[in-house]
Short mmCIF file of C-alpha atoms in Angstrom, two decimals:
data_model
loop_
_atom_site.label_atom_id
_atom_site.label_comp_id
_atom_site.label_asym_id
_atom_site.label_seq_id
_atom_site.Cartn_x
_atom_site.Cartn_y
_atom_site.Cartn_z
CA MET A 1 -21.72 9.71 49.58
CA LYS A 2 -20.13 9.90 53.02
CA ARG A 3 -17.93 7.06 53.95
CA ILE A 4 -15.98 6.02 56.93
CA TYR A 5 -13.00 3.68 56.65
CA PHE A 6 -12.47 1.72 59.75
CA VAL A 7 -9.21 0.13 60.28
CA ARG A 8 -8.11 -2.29 62.97
CA HIS A 9 -4.94 -1.39 64.58
CA GLY A 10 -1.73 -3.48 63.59
CA GLN A 11 -0.62 -6.47 65.88
CA THR A 12 0.41 -5.67 69.34
CA LEU A 13 2.48 -7.58 71.99
CA LEU A 14 -0.75 -8.74 73.68
CA ASN A 15 -2.26 -9.68 70.35
CA ARG A 16 0.82 -11.90 69.92
CA PHE A 17 0.49 -13.52 73.28
CA ARG A 18 -3.13 -14.02 72.75
CA ARG A 19 -4.15 -11.79 75.64
CA MET A 20 -7.37 -9.98 76.28
CA GLN A 21 -6.78 -6.31 75.31
CA GLY A 22 -9.37 -3.83 75.67
CA TRP A 23 -8.49 -0.81 77.81
CA VAL A 24 -5.05 -2.05 78.60
CA ASP A 25 -2.44 -1.05 75.88
CA SER A 26 0.59 -2.46 74.48
CA PRO A 27 3.02 -1.47 71.70
CA LEU A 28 2.82 -2.48 68.00
CA THR A 29 5.18 -5.41 67.07
CA GLU A 30 7.24 -5.13 63.89
CA LYS A 31 4.55 -7.22 62.25
CA GLY A 32 1.98 -4.66 63.44
CA GLU A 33 3.89 -1.65 62.18
CA ALA A 34 4.08 -3.46 58.78
CA GLN A 35 0.33 -4.18 58.92
CA ALA A 36 -0.27 -0.44 59.59
CA THR A 37 1.93 0.69 56.71
CA ALA A 38 0.05 -1.80 54.34
CA ALA A 39 -3.33 -0.35 55.33
CA GLY A 40 -2.03 2.99 54.63
CA ASN A 41 -0.96 1.90 51.22
CA ARG A 42 -4.19 0.46 50.34
CA LEU A 43 -5.73 3.83 51.38
CA ALA A 44 -3.06 6.07 49.89
CA ASP A 45 -5.04 7.37 46.85
CA ILE A 46 -8.29 8.15 48.97
CA ARG A 47 -8.73 11.85 50.04
CA PHE A 48 -9.74 11.89 53.63
CA GLN A 49 -11.09 15.17 55.40
CA LEU A 50 -11.03 13.58 58.77
CA ALA A 51 -8.80 10.98 60.55
CA VAL A 52 -9.60 9.66 63.94
CA SER A 53 -8.13 7.22 66.30
CA SER A 54 -9.12 5.97 69.61
CA ASP A 55 -7.06 7.24 72.68
CA MET A 56 -5.02 3.83 72.89
CA LEU A 57 -1.42 4.31 71.71
CA ARG A 58 -1.64 1.24 69.40
CA ALA A 59 -4.43 2.96 67.55
CA ILE A 60 -2.72 6.27 67.45
CA HIS A 61 0.56 4.82 66.15
CA THR A 62 -1.42 2.87 63.41
CA LEU A 63 -2.96 6.15 62.18
CA ASP A 64 0.48 7.78 62.20
CA ARG A 65 1.66 5.06 59.78
CA ILE A 66 -1.50 5.20 57.59
CA LEU A 67 -1.42 8.93 57.10
CA ALA A 68 2.34 8.81 56.32
CA GLN A 69 1.46 6.80 53.24
CA ASN A 70 -1.55 9.09 52.02
CA LYS A 71 -1.03 11.23 49.12
CA HIS A 72 -3.52 13.87 50.15
CA ALA A 73 -2.39 14.00 54.14
CA ASN A 74 -2.00 17.73 54.16
CA GLY A 75 -4.83 19.58 55.72
CA ILE A 76 -6.56 16.44 57.23
CA THR A 77 -8.37 17.22 60.40
CA ARG A 78 -6.97 14.80 63.03
CA GLU A 79 -8.89 13.85 66.22
CA VAL A 80 -8.84 11.32 68.99
CA HIS A 81 -12.16 9.87 70.07
CA GLU A 82 -12.58 7.95 73.05
CA ASP A 83 -15.99 6.39 71.93
CA VAL A 84 -14.05 4.30 69.40
CA ARG A 85 -11.97 2.74 72.09
CA GLU A 86 -11.91 -1.10 72.40
CA ILE A 87 -14.63 -2.86 74.52
CA TYR A 88 -13.81 -3.07 78.16
CA PHE A 89 -13.18 -6.54 79.42
CA GLY A 90 -13.14 -5.62 83.19
CA SER A 91 -11.15 -7.93 85.17
CA PHE A 92 -10.28 -10.17 82.30
CA GLU A 93 -8.05 -7.48 80.82
CA GLY A 94 -4.58 -9.15 80.06
CA VAL A 95 -5.76 -12.77 80.78
CA ASP A 96 -5.34 -15.49 78.18
CA SER A 97 -8.25 -15.14 75.79
CA VAL A 98 -8.89 -18.72 75.03
CA GLN A 99 -8.83 -19.56 78.78
CA THR A 100 -11.08 -16.74 79.44
CA TRP A 101 -13.80 -17.61 77.02
CA ASN A 102 -13.65 -21.30 78.03
CA MET A 103 -14.30 -20.30 81.52
CA ILE A 104 -17.24 -18.12 80.59
CA ALA A 105 -18.79 -20.44 78.01
CA ARG A 106 -18.54 -23.86 79.88
CA PRO A 107 -21.05 -23.16 82.87
CA LEU A 108 -23.41 -22.14 79.96
CA GLY A 109 -23.09 -25.56 78.20
CA TYR A 110 -20.79 -24.37 75.54
CA SER A 111 -16.96 -24.61 74.70
CA ASN A 112 -15.95 -21.22 73.37
CA GLN A 113 -16.98 -17.66 72.41
CA GLU A 114 -17.88 -18.61 68.90
CA GLU A 115 -20.44 -21.31 70.16
CA LEU A 116 -21.97 -18.77 72.35
CA ILE A 117 -22.29 -16.30 69.46
CA LYS A 118 -23.87 -18.93 67.28
CA HIS A 119 -26.45 -19.84 69.81
CA TYR A 120 -27.15 -16.14 71.16
CA SER A 121 -25.71 -13.23 69.59
CA LEU A 122 -22.33 -11.35 68.99
CA LEU A 123 -23.67 -8.53 71.35
CA LYS A 124 -25.28 -10.99 73.94
CA VAL A 125 -21.72 -12.39 74.80
CA ARG A 126 -20.87 -8.98 76.25
CA ASP A 127 -23.49 -9.63 79.03
CA PHE A 128 -22.04 -13.10 79.64
CA MET A 129 -18.74 -11.62 80.14
CA HIS A 130 -19.99 -8.81 82.35
CA ASP A 131 -21.89 -11.55 84.59
CA ALA A 132 -18.69 -13.72 84.77
CA ASP A 133 -16.51 -10.83 85.81
CA PRO A 134 -15.98 -10.90 89.54
CA PHE A 135 -16.12 -7.05 89.59
CA HIS A 136 -18.92 -6.77 87.06
CA GLU A 137 -17.18 -4.05 85.18
CA ALA A 138 -16.90 -5.71 81.82
CA GLU A 139 -18.88 -3.67 79.26
CA THR A 140 -22.47 -4.85 78.63
CA ALA A 141 -24.34 -5.28 75.32
CA ALA A 142 -26.32 -2.18 75.82
CA HIS A 143 -23.54 0.03 76.58
CA ILE A 144 -21.43 -0.94 73.69
CA GLU A 145 -24.24 -0.91 71.22
CA ALA A 146 -25.09 2.61 72.56
CA ARG A 147 -21.39 3.73 72.35
CA ILE A 148 -20.89 2.47 68.76
CA LYS A 149 -24.16 4.22 67.42
CA SER A 150 -23.26 7.50 69.17
CA ALA A 151 -19.66 7.16 67.70
CA VAL A 152 -20.95 6.62 64.23
CA ALA A 153 -23.49 9.37 64.57
CA ARG A 154 -20.88 11.81 65.62
CA LEU A 155 -18.41 10.80 62.73
CA ALA A 156 -21.38 11.08 60.19
CA GLU A 157 -22.22 14.56 61.57
CA GLU A 158 -18.63 15.77 61.11
CA LEU A 159 -18.55 14.72 57.28
CA ASP A 160 -20.17 16.70 54.34
CA ASP A 161 -21.59 15.08 51.56
CA GLY A 162 -18.74 13.51 49.32
CA GLU A 163 -16.27 13.52 52.26
CA ASN A 164 -14.47 10.49 53.86
CA ALA A 165 -13.00 9.72 57.30
CA VAL A 166 -10.51 7.13 58.24
CA VAL A 167 -10.87 5.80 61.79
CA VAL A 168 -8.43 3.52 63.55
CA THR A 169 -10.20 1.33 66.15
CA HIS A 170 -10.07 -2.10 67.61
CA GLY A 171 -11.07 -5.79 66.74
CA THR A 172 -14.06 -6.59 69.05
CA TYR A 173 -15.33 -3.03 68.81
CA LEU A 174 -15.03 -3.28 64.97
CA ARG A 175 -16.70 -6.70 64.76
CA ASN A 176 -19.71 -5.40 66.69
CA LEU A 177 -19.79 -2.38 64.71
CA ALA A 178 -19.77 -4.36 61.43
CA THR A 179 -22.49 -6.72 62.55
CA ILE A 180 -24.88 -3.88 63.87
CA TYR A 181 -24.63 -2.20 60.40
CA ALA A 182 -24.27 -5.31 58.22
CA ALA A 183 -26.67 -5.09 55.11
CA ASN A 184 -27.69 -8.77 55.21
CA GLY A 185 -27.88 -9.24 59.07
CA ALA A 186 -24.99 -11.66 59.30
CA VAL A 187 -22.57 -11.76 61.96
CA ALA A 188 -19.19 -10.30 60.88
CA ASP A 189 -15.97 -12.27 61.25
CA GLN A 190 -13.20 -10.99 63.68
CA PRO A 191 -11.31 -8.57 61.62
CA LYS A 192 -7.54 -9.17 61.15
CA ASN A 193 -5.04 -6.59 62.35
CA GLY A 194 -4.70 -3.98 59.54
CA SER A 195 -8.02 -4.87 57.92
CA ILE A 196 -10.30 -2.08 56.39
CA THR A 197 -14.19 -2.03 56.85
CA VAL A 198 -16.04 0.66 54.83
CA LEU A 199 -19.20 2.01 56.29
CA ASP A 200 -21.55 4.29 54.16
CA VAL A 201 -23.15 6.85 56.40
CA THR A 202 -24.69 9.00 53.49
CA HIS A 203 -28.25 8.03 54.98
CA GLU A 204 -28.71 4.89 57.35
CA PRO A 205 -25.30 3.58 58.06
CA VAL A 206 -24.54 0.15 56.28
CA VAL A 207 -21.40 -1.65 55.61
CA ILE A 208 -20.71 -1.51 51.84
CA ASP A 209 -17.34 -3.16 51.59
CA ASP A 210 -15.01 -5.28 53.53
CA ILE A 211 -11.29 -4.88 52.50
CA LYS A 212 -9.43 -7.75 54.14
#
């Protein structure tokens, strides 16, 4: 088997302040550092051949703490992949997240993001954000789906049979990834900071475990 252990980075300042955080960055809080270390402890016994983070400092620093706990850290190939970076929220970057989704949802007859997801799909809300963005820079459904599938294919190609990778990525990115590859077709919950989602990429990628 070939497995990829996707980890959401630890809590950041912008997470704490409930701000949209895609391509903008902010440092881990003390709680976020503890979450990263806790994730590392849960993965400490797994032998990874590949360790990847996005190019955001919050992901890089989370991976630092994960590898510091790993019993087999020596010899792991470490890489930075831009294609596992968080979804781009365009001009909504740094804005209050609840206010943002209320503003996007209400003209469509809904109250919030979760109502939009329920009535349309998780990916479709990316297009709603893109359309509502005055600069029309927020990432579209087609672009993020293609980016996720390309990233997973690249990671799978780097692994030989029996090898594992740990990848530190981001909440909205990971929720979309887990939904695309869900075995039962269900919409994944928003992952918590420091949570772990396991993807089997031996053949067709499929989520095989969700470690809260």
